[in-house]
Short mmCIF file of C-alpha atoms in Angstrom, two decimals:
data_model
loop_
_atom_site.label_atom_id
_atom_site.label_comp_id
_atom_site.label_asym_id
_atom_site.label_seq_id
_atom_site.Cartn_x
_atom_site.Cartn_y
_atom_site.Cartn_z
CA MET A 7 91.10 69.42 89.58
CA LYS A 8 90.77 72.13 86.94
CA LEU A 9 92.33 75.58 86.62
CA GLN A 10 88.82 76.94 86.21
CA GLN A 11 87.90 75.63 89.66
CA LEU A 12 90.99 77.22 91.20
CA ARG A 13 90.12 80.50 89.51
CA TYR A 14 86.58 80.33 90.90
CA ILE A 15 87.64 79.88 94.53
CA VAL A 16 90.22 82.68 94.30
CA GLU A 17 87.73 85.05 92.68
CA VAL A 18 85.07 84.22 95.28
CA VAL A 19 87.47 85.38 97.98
CA ASN A 20 88.34 88.49 95.95
CA HIS A 21 84.61 89.28 95.81
CA ASP A 22 84.07 88.93 99.57
CA LEU A 23 82.48 85.45 99.25
CA ASN A 24 79.72 86.84 97.03
CA VAL A 25 79.10 84.08 94.48
CA SER A 26 76.71 86.21 92.45
CA ALA A 27 79.27 89.03 92.06
CA THR A 28 81.94 86.45 91.21
CA ALA A 29 79.80 84.90 88.50
CA GLN A 30 79.08 88.33 87.05
CA ALA A 31 82.78 89.24 87.00
CA LEU A 32 83.65 85.95 85.30
CA PHE A 33 80.76 86.17 82.83
CA THR A 34 79.27 82.88 83.94
CA SER A 35 76.30 81.70 86.02
CA GLN A 36 76.01 81.62 89.79
CA PRO A 37 74.90 77.94 89.84
CA GLY A 38 77.88 77.10 87.64
CA VAL A 39 80.34 78.68 90.07
CA SER A 40 78.71 76.98 93.07
CA LYS A 41 78.73 73.60 91.31
CA GLN A 42 82.41 73.81 90.39
CA ILE A 43 83.37 74.78 93.94
CA ARG A 44 81.41 71.80 95.30
CA LEU A 45 83.05 69.46 92.78
CA LEU A 46 86.50 70.69 93.84
CA GLU A 47 85.65 70.22 97.55
CA ASP A 48 84.34 66.71 96.86
CA GLU A 49 87.49 65.82 94.94
CA LEU A 50 89.77 67.13 97.69
CA GLY A 51 87.63 65.72 100.49
CA VAL A 52 87.60 68.99 102.49
CA GLU A 53 85.41 72.08 102.74
CA ILE A 54 87.04 75.23 101.45
CA PHE A 55 84.19 77.48 102.58
CA VAL A 56 81.85 77.54 105.59
CA ARG A 57 78.20 77.83 104.54
CA SER A 58 75.02 79.15 106.06
CA GLY A 59 72.25 77.82 103.88
CA LYS A 60 73.21 78.72 100.31
CA HIS A 61 75.56 81.50 101.36
CA LEU A 62 79.32 81.30 101.90
CA THR A 63 80.19 82.88 105.25
CA GLN A 64 83.93 82.35 105.70
CA VAL A 65 86.99 80.44 104.50
CA THR A 66 88.02 77.35 106.45
CA GLN A 67 91.56 77.02 107.77
CA VAL A 68 92.51 74.38 105.20
CA GLY A 69 90.56 76.36 102.61
CA GLN A 70 92.83 79.37 103.14
CA GLN A 71 95.88 77.22 102.49
CA ILE A 72 94.30 75.87 99.32
CA ILE A 73 93.37 79.36 98.13
CA ASP A 74 96.91 80.65 98.78
CA MET A 75 98.33 77.81 96.70
CA ALA A 76 95.68 78.26 94.01
CA THR A 77 96.67 81.93 93.76
CA GLN A 78 100.29 80.93 93.19
CA VAL A 79 99.29 78.36 90.58
CA LEU A 80 97.21 80.91 88.68
CA ARG A 81 100.10 83.39 88.75
CA GLN A 82 102.48 80.76 87.42
CA THR A 83 99.97 79.88 84.71
CA SER A 84 99.82 83.52 83.71
CA THR A 85 103.62 83.66 83.59
CA ILE A 86 103.72 80.61 81.31
CA LYS A 87 101.28 82.34 78.94
CA GLN A 88 103.38 85.52 79.00
CA ILE A 89 106.55 83.61 78.19
CA ALA A 90 104.80 81.99 75.24
CA GLN A 91 103.42 85.33 74.08
CA GLU A 92 106.87 86.90 74.30
CA SER A 93 108.19 84.23 71.97
CA SER A 94 105.33 84.32 69.49
CA ALA A 95 104.24 87.98 69.64
CA GLU A 96 106.64 90.11 71.65
CA ALA A 97 104.85 93.38 70.88
CA VAL A 98 101.28 92.23 71.55
CA GLY A 99 99.61 92.14 74.94
CA GLU A 100 98.23 94.24 77.77
CA LEU A 101 99.70 96.49 80.44
CA THR A 102 97.80 97.71 83.49
CA ILE A 103 99.16 100.53 85.65
CA ALA A 104 97.86 101.47 89.09
CA THR A 105 98.73 104.96 90.27
CA THR A 106 97.47 108.26 91.70
CA HIS A 107 95.81 111.11 89.85
CA THR A 108 98.92 113.29 89.95
CA GLN A 109 101.08 110.65 88.30
CA ALA A 110 98.39 109.81 85.73
CA ARG A 111 97.73 113.45 84.88
CA TYR A 112 101.20 115.00 84.99
CA ALA A 113 103.99 112.39 84.98
CA LEU A 114 102.72 109.69 82.62
CA PRO A 115 101.15 111.30 79.51
CA SER A 116 104.39 111.73 77.53
CA VAL A 117 105.58 108.27 78.55
CA ILE A 118 102.32 106.67 77.47
CA GLN A 119 102.23 108.61 74.21
CA SER A 120 105.73 107.38 73.34
CA PHE A 121 104.91 103.83 74.46
CA ARG A 122 101.79 103.72 72.28
CA SER A 123 103.83 104.80 69.26
CA THR A 124 106.31 101.99 69.85
CA TYR A 125 103.79 99.32 70.88
CA PRO A 126 100.46 100.06 69.15
CA ASP A 127 99.25 96.49 69.74
CA VAL A 128 99.63 96.62 73.51
CA ALA A 129 96.40 97.61 75.27
CA LEU A 130 97.03 100.03 78.14
CA HIS A 131 94.82 100.27 81.22
CA MET A 132 95.09 102.91 83.94
CA LYS A 133 93.64 102.39 87.42
CA GLN A 134 93.72 105.28 89.89
CA GLY A 135 93.38 104.99 93.64
CA THR A 136 94.83 105.52 97.10
CA PRO A 137 98.26 104.09 97.94
CA ALA A 138 96.52 101.20 99.73
CA GLN A 139 94.35 100.50 96.69
CA ILE A 140 97.33 100.73 94.34
CA ALA A 141 99.31 98.28 96.47
CA GLU A 142 96.40 95.83 96.57
CA LEU A 143 95.85 96.04 92.81
CA ALA A 144 99.49 95.21 92.12
CA ALA A 145 99.79 92.55 94.84
CA SER A 146 96.65 90.76 93.62
CA GLY A 147 97.72 90.81 89.98
CA ALA A 148 94.98 93.21 88.92
CA ALA A 149 97.72 95.63 87.87
CA ASP A 150 101.17 94.92 86.42
CA PHE A 151 102.84 98.05 87.79
CA ALA A 152 102.27 100.21 90.85
CA ILE A 153 103.49 103.82 90.69
CA ALA A 154 103.36 105.67 94.01
CA THR A 155 105.11 108.10 96.32
CA GLU A 156 103.34 107.73 99.66
CA GLY A 157 102.72 104.74 101.90
CA LEU A 158 105.64 102.65 100.66
CA GLU A 159 105.25 100.41 103.71
CA LEU A 160 102.12 99.12 101.95
CA PHE A 161 104.24 97.89 99.05
CA LYS A 162 106.55 95.61 101.05
CA ASP A 163 105.51 92.59 98.96
CA LEU A 164 106.45 94.34 95.73
CA ILE A 165 109.79 95.11 94.11
CA MET A 166 109.76 98.92 94.29
CA MET A 167 112.41 101.00 92.49
CA PRO A 168 113.04 104.77 92.72
CA CYS A 169 112.19 106.77 89.58
CA TYR A 170 112.55 110.50 90.22
CA GLU A 171 112.54 113.19 92.88
CA TRP A 172 110.08 116.04 93.02
CA ASN A 173 109.12 118.88 95.30
CA ARG A 174 106.38 121.41 95.88
CA SER A 175 105.26 124.87 94.86
CA LEU A 176 102.67 127.29 96.14
CA VAL A 177 99.98 128.54 93.79
CA VAL A 178 98.04 131.72 94.56
CA PRO A 179 95.97 134.28 92.63
CA PHE A 180 97.83 137.36 91.39
CA ASP A 181 96.23 139.56 94.08
CA HIS A 182 97.24 137.30 96.97
CA PRO A 183 99.58 138.78 99.64
CA LEU A 184 102.19 136.10 98.91
CA ALA A 185 102.19 136.62 95.13
CA ASP A 186 105.22 138.94 95.24
CA LYS A 187 107.28 136.07 96.70
CA ALA A 188 107.41 134.56 93.21
CA THR A 189 110.29 136.90 92.28
CA ALA A 190 112.25 135.95 95.42
CA PRO A 191 111.04 132.48 96.43
CA GLN A 192 113.94 131.96 98.88
CA THR A 193 112.39 134.60 101.13
CA LEU A 194 109.25 132.48 101.53
CA THR A 195 109.05 130.87 104.99
CA LEU A 196 106.86 128.22 106.57
CA GLN A 197 105.50 130.92 108.85
CA ASP A 198 104.39 132.90 105.78
CA ILE A 199 102.41 129.86 104.62
CA ALA A 200 101.04 129.06 108.09
CA ASP A 201 99.63 132.60 108.29
CA HIS A 202 97.14 131.71 105.53
CA PRO A 203 94.49 129.03 104.95
CA ILE A 204 95.96 126.10 103.00
CA VAL A 205 94.49 123.98 100.21
CA THR A 206 96.44 120.79 99.52
CA TYR A 207 96.42 117.00 99.16
CA VAL A 208 94.60 114.53 101.35
CA PHE A 209 96.96 112.94 103.85
CA GLY A 210 98.54 109.84 102.31
CA PHE A 211 98.53 111.28 98.79
CA THR A 212 101.25 112.87 96.65
CA GLY A 213 103.93 113.48 99.24
CA ARG A 214 101.59 115.04 101.80
CA SER A 215 103.57 113.52 104.69
CA ARG A 216 106.64 115.63 103.78
CA LEU A 217 104.52 118.75 104.10
CA ASP A 218 103.21 117.79 107.54
CA ASP A 219 106.71 116.80 108.70
CA ALA A 220 108.10 120.21 107.77
CA PHE A 221 105.47 122.14 109.72
CA GLN A 222 105.77 119.81 112.71
CA ALA A 223 109.57 120.20 112.77
CA SER A 224 109.10 123.98 112.93
CA ALA A 225 106.44 123.70 115.67
CA LEU A 226 103.85 125.24 113.35
CA THR A 227 100.26 124.12 112.87
CA PRO A 228 99.14 124.60 109.26
CA ASN A 229 95.55 125.78 108.75
CA VAL A 230 94.52 123.20 106.16
CA VAL A 231 90.97 124.19 105.21
CA PHE A 232 90.45 122.00 102.14
CA THR A 233 92.02 118.77 100.87
CA ALA A 234 91.63 116.78 97.66
CA THR A 235 93.29 113.89 95.86
CA ASP A 236 93.11 115.71 92.52
CA THR A 237 95.58 118.56 91.87
CA ASP A 238 93.20 120.20 89.41
CA VAL A 239 90.54 120.35 92.12
CA ILE A 240 93.05 121.99 94.47
CA LYS A 241 93.84 124.66 91.88
CA THR A 242 90.12 125.26 91.27
CA TYR A 243 89.55 126.10 94.93
CA VAL A 244 92.65 128.28 95.05
CA ARG A 245 91.07 130.27 92.23
CA LEU A 246 87.92 130.60 94.36
CA GLY A 247 89.98 132.16 97.13
CA LEU A 248 89.83 129.34 99.68
CA GLY A 249 93.52 129.55 100.44
CA VAL A 250 97.13 129.01 99.39
CA GLY A 251 97.58 125.90 97.27
CA ILE A 252 100.49 123.55 97.94
CA ILE A 253 100.94 121.20 94.99
CA ALA A 254 103.57 119.10 93.24
CA SER A 255 105.65 121.51 91.15
CA MET A 256 105.21 119.33 88.07
CA ALA A 257 101.44 119.87 88.36
CA TYR A 258 101.70 123.56 87.44
CA ASP A 259 100.93 124.07 83.76
CA THR A 260 102.31 127.36 82.41
CA ASP A 261 99.50 127.64 79.87
CA GLN A 262 96.44 126.32 81.69
CA ASP A 263 97.44 127.85 85.02
CA ALA A 264 98.55 131.24 83.72
CA ASP A 265 95.98 132.90 86.00
CA LEU A 266 97.86 131.62 89.05
CA VAL A 267 101.24 132.60 90.42
CA ARG A 268 103.64 129.74 91.16
CA ILE A 269 106.11 130.14 94.02
CA ASP A 270 108.87 127.57 94.35
CA ALA A 271 108.82 126.06 97.85
CA SER A 272 111.46 123.36 97.40
CA HIS A 273 113.70 125.00 100.02
CA LEU A 274 111.02 124.44 102.66
CA PHE A 275 110.19 120.77 102.15
CA ALA A 276 112.23 117.59 101.76
CA SER A 277 112.03 116.09 98.28
CA SER A 278 109.73 113.14 97.66
CA VAL A 279 110.63 110.12 95.52
CA THR A 280 108.20 108.37 93.20
CA HIS A 281 108.66 104.61 92.82
CA ILE A 282 107.53 102.00 90.32
CA GLY A 283 107.08 98.38 91.34
CA PHE A 284 105.71 94.95 90.49
CA ARG A 285 105.09 91.57 92.12
CA ARG A 286 108.05 89.35 92.86
CA GLY A 287 108.19 86.55 90.31
CA THR A 288 106.55 88.62 87.57
CA PHE A 289 107.80 87.77 84.09
CA LEU A 290 108.62 91.15 82.58
CA ARG A 291 107.97 91.13 78.87
CA ARG A 292 110.11 93.29 76.65
CA TYR A 293 107.47 96.00 76.33
CA MET A 294 107.10 96.09 80.13
CA LEU A 295 110.83 96.68 80.54
CA ASN A 296 110.60 99.35 77.86
CA PHE A 297 107.82 101.11 79.78
CA ILE A 298 109.85 101.11 82.99
CA GLN A 299 112.88 102.61 81.28
CA SER A 300 110.74 105.20 79.48
CA PHE A 301 109.37 106.31 82.83
CA ALA A 302 112.75 106.15 84.59
CA PRO A 303 115.70 106.07 82.13
CA HIS A 304 118.16 104.80 84.75
CA LEU A 305 116.05 101.65 85.23
CA ASP A 306 117.35 99.66 82.27
CA ALA A 307 116.79 95.90 81.94
CA ARG A 308 120.05 95.06 83.73
CA THR A 309 119.27 97.32 86.69
CA VAL A 310 115.74 95.93 86.98
CA ALA A 311 117.15 92.39 86.98
CA GLN A 312 119.55 93.36 89.78
CA ALA A 313 116.65 94.81 91.78
CA GLN A 314 114.77 91.53 91.33
CA GLU A 315 117.70 89.69 92.88
CA CYS A 316 117.49 91.79 96.07
CA PHE A 317 115.47 89.83 98.60
CA THR A 318 114.57 92.74 100.86
CA ALA A 319 113.54 96.37 100.52
CA THR A 320 116.62 97.33 102.53
CA ALA A 321 118.86 95.57 100.02
CA ARG A 322 117.21 97.47 97.16
CA GLU A 323 117.59 100.77 99.01
CA THR A 324 121.29 100.05 99.40
CA MET A 325 121.52 99.16 95.72
CA PHE A 326 120.08 102.52 94.66
CA GLN A 327 121.83 104.57 97.36
CA GLN A 328 124.37 106.10 94.97
CA THR A 329 121.90 106.58 92.12
CA VAL A 330 121.34 110.23 91.18
CA LEU A 331 117.65 110.51 90.44
CA PRO A 332 116.26 113.00 87.91
CA ALA A 333 114.17 115.84 89.33
CA ARG A 334 110.76 116.99 88.15
#
């Protein structure tokens, strides 16, 4: 049995049993992948995959158990390599972050700029997606860290830690009827917003659920006419007059968005909390711990270690219950 064979069967599953796509992803040949899988099955004396002709159609029951164990073995192998790298070259490596557009565009640039100055030999990779995609990337090992606000139930297999609180603002053109609320934002009501078409985030992105909860609690039905995952797209359509924009306050740029009026709406919506997380059992290299603390200063190495010792999400929530989070 070879690690290469274990890697092949895991990657075949990750590529929906498409051997050709697996071979392409692993920079090898399709016959080579098929041969190694057959050799592994012959050695073990069981079939890992069900076949129809030359095609793999599903994973056998025993095959699923083997693949689950192979996945664990490959993760442990990766950890061994990371431990060795930490000893021989503590400031050299890679770091992959999975997150949403809003975090990538507005929350992370200064953190990444500082990190690159400190660790120039660490290659950074950013992967953007939905909360479900972010969770899958981190859970599968395709990303080291997941940074997300919504859909935390999707991250139950990860160690998620709170980073900061944030809330929302309205953005409107200067000639909009609500523009004068900018000088007295506390007079802005949910009814004022509901009286106008709304441009905001797609449900499941960037704290959108808090927005819907607020309107529902007030028995109001918001007229959401346009949604997007990208805050910059939302602002573009606000400029075109499609409606009132509701965005994360941190996504308003005083220079680039000077043609829009920002109205603080934090008194109308409950704050959202952005979390950072990683797979249980992950060996956190020194530069990874540094990144976490740069993003959330209260998450020092000792606190992260304590979070790792919590066996449930509830235990971690209790641990951070008294923590005062910074606001953005």
